[in-house]
XYZ file of C-alpha atoms in Angstrom:
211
model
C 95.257 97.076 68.982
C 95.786 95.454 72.388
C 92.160 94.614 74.286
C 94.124 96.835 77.455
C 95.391 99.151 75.312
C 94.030 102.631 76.790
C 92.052 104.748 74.670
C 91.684 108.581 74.216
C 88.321 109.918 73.695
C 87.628 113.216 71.512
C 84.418 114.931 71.838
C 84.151 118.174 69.574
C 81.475 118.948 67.046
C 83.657 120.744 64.644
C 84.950 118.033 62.419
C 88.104 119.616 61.207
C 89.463 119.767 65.138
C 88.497 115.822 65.592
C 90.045 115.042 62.200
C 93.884 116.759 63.447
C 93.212 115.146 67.038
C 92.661 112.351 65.478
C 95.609 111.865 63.599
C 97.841 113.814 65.858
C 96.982 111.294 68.463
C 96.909 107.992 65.900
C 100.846 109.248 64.860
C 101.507 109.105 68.363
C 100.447 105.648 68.716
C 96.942 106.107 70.796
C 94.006 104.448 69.488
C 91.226 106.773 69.385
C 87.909 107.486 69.546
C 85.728 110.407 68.263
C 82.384 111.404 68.901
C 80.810 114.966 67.325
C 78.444 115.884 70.375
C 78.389 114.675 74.538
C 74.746 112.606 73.539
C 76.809 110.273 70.974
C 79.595 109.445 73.933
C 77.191 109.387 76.691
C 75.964 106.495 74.582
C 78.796 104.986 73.750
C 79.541 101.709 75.736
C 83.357 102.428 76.840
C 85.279 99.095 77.536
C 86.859 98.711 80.707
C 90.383 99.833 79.769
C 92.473 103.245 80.946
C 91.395 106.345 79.015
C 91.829 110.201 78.555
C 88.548 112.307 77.624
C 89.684 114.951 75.265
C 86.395 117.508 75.801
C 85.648 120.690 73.764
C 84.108 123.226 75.963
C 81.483 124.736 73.428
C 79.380 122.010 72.596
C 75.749 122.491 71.098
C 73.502 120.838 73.365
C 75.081 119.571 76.695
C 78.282 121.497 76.607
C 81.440 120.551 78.164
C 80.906 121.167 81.611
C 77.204 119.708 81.711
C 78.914 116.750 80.504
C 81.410 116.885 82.800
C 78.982 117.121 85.592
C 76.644 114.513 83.938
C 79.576 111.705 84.250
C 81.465 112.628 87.021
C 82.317 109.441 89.571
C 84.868 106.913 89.807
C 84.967 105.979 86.340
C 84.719 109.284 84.601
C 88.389 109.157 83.078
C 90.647 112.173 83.413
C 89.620 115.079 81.229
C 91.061 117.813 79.039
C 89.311 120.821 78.329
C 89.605 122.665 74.883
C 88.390 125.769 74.478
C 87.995 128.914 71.220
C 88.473 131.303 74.055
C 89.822 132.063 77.128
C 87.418 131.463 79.632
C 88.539 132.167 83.310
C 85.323 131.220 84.949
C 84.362 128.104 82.879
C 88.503 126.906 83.059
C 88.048 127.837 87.178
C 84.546 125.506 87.052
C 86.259 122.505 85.231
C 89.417 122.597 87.222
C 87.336 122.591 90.176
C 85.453 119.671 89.082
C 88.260 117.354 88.310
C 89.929 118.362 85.059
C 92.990 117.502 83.802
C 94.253 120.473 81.525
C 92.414 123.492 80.216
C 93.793 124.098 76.939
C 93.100 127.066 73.802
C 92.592 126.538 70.424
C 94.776 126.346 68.323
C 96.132 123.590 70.585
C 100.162 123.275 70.326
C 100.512 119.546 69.597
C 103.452 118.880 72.200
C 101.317 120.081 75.168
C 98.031 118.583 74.313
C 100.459 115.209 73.829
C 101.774 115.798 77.504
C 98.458 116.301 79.077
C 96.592 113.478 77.063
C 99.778 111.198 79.060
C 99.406 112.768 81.921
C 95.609 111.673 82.084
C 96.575 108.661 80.869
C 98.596 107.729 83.942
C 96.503 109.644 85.862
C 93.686 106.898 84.989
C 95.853 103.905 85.025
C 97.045 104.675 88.747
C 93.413 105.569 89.475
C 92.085 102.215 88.219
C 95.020 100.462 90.535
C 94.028 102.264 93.537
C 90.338 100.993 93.223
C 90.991 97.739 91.935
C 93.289 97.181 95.046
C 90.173 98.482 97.021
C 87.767 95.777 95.835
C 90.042 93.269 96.327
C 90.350 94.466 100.185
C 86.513 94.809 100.250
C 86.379 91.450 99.341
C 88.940 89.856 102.242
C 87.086 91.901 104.513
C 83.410 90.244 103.482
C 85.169 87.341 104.551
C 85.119 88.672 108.196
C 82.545 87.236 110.793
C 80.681 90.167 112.129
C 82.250 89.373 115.963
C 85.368 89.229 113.625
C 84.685 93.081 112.504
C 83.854 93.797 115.921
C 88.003 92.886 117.118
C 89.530 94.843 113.843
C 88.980 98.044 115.522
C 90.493 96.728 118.758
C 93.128 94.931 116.990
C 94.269 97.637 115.157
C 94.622 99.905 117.887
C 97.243 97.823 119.165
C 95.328 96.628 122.160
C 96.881 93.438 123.658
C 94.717 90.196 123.240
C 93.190 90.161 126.978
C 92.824 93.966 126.649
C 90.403 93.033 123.972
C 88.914 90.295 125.500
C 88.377 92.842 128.792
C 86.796 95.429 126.293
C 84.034 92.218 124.332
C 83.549 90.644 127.810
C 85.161 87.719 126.250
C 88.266 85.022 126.888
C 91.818 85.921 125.790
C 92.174 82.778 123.630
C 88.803 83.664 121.897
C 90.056 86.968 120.886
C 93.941 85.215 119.934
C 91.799 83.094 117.517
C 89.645 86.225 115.833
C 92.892 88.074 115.524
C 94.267 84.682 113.980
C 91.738 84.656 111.662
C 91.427 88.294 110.595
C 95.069 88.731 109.783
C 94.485 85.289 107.354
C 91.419 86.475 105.683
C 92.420 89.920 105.411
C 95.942 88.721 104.509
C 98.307 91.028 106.686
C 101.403 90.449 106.477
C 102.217 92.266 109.699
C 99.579 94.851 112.277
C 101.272 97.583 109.821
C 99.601 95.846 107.095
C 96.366 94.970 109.000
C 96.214 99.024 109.923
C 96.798 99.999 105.851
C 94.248 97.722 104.924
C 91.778 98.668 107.179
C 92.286 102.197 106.474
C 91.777 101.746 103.222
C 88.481 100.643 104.119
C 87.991 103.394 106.506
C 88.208 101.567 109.589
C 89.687 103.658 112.254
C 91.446 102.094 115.446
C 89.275 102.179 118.241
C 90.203 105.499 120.053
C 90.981 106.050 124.074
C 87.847 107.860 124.723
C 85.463 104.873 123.038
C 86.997 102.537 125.479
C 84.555 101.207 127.949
């Protein structure tokens, strides 16, 4: 198996529904892990790769949605929901909460297929998203803090003596800060500059904040 290969979790104490997961997923080409209760993947040590959490809702113990509440953040990887029983509330709780797909046993193998992908991709553009978003947290740690202080300015499309007006400042000061932040930051363009810092949450500075 491929070290980036992404994996698809099964959680489900009933041994006969991990054993046709199992192979219904290994046919398909996934590589796959199972775990009989949420304590034994809780303890599991996942590697860093793209993954799907295939989650029965009726555990013993922590059931599905305790589990589902116990790992939620950025990492938690997409999850689909299987359940003995239709369960409006517990499939309106899980939805709520982030899930993927709510499916019934018996499971039809083409639809639990498509939603297992679906997370799949899910994840992998997930992972993109934040991996972009350290590397921008990174330029911008690069930043002098009188070079944070221009972004906002900059970004608001003030002109360079504008700015300089606004810091109490020189123009030329403020045309080598901009310099700078559109290296270390590396904007192509103010479009870029204004994704980036977005991104980061950095608004432009607003009319009614100028002094």
């Amino acid at each position: 198996m491929s070290a980036r290969q992404p994996i698809v979790y099964i959680v489900d104490d009933d041994y006969r529904v991990r054993e046709a997961l199992q192979a219904l997923l290994a046919s398909a080409g996934y590589e796959v892990v199972v775990f009989d209760s949420a304590a034994s993947y809780l303890n599991f040590n996942r590697p860093d790769r793209a993954a799907c959490l295939i989650l029965d809702l009726d555990l013993p113990g922590m059931n599905g949605l305790e589990l589902q509440r116990k790992i939620a953040g950025e990492d938690t990887p997409p999850i689909v929901f299987l359940t003995g029983h239709g369960d409006i509330p517990s499939t309106v709780k899980a939805m709520k909460a982030g899930a993927t797909e709510f499916l019934s046993k018996p499971f039809d193998d083409e639809e639990l297929l498509r939603s297992v992908e679906a997370g799949l991709q899910l994840d992998e553009t997930t992972r993109a998203r934040f991996a972009e978003l350290d590397v921008i947290r990174k330029r911008y740690a690069l930043l002098t803090p009188r070079e944070r202080e221009v972004l906002p300015f900059v970004i608001a499309g003030l002109l360079n003596k504008q700015t300089a007006w606004e810091l109490g400042t020189s123009e030329i000061t403020i045309r080598i800060h901009r310099g700078q932040i559109m290296k270390k930051m590396e904007a192509e363009s103010l479009a870029d500059l204004v994704r980036l810092a977005a991104r980061l949450g950095i608004e432009p500075l607003s009319s009614n904040t100028k002094r």
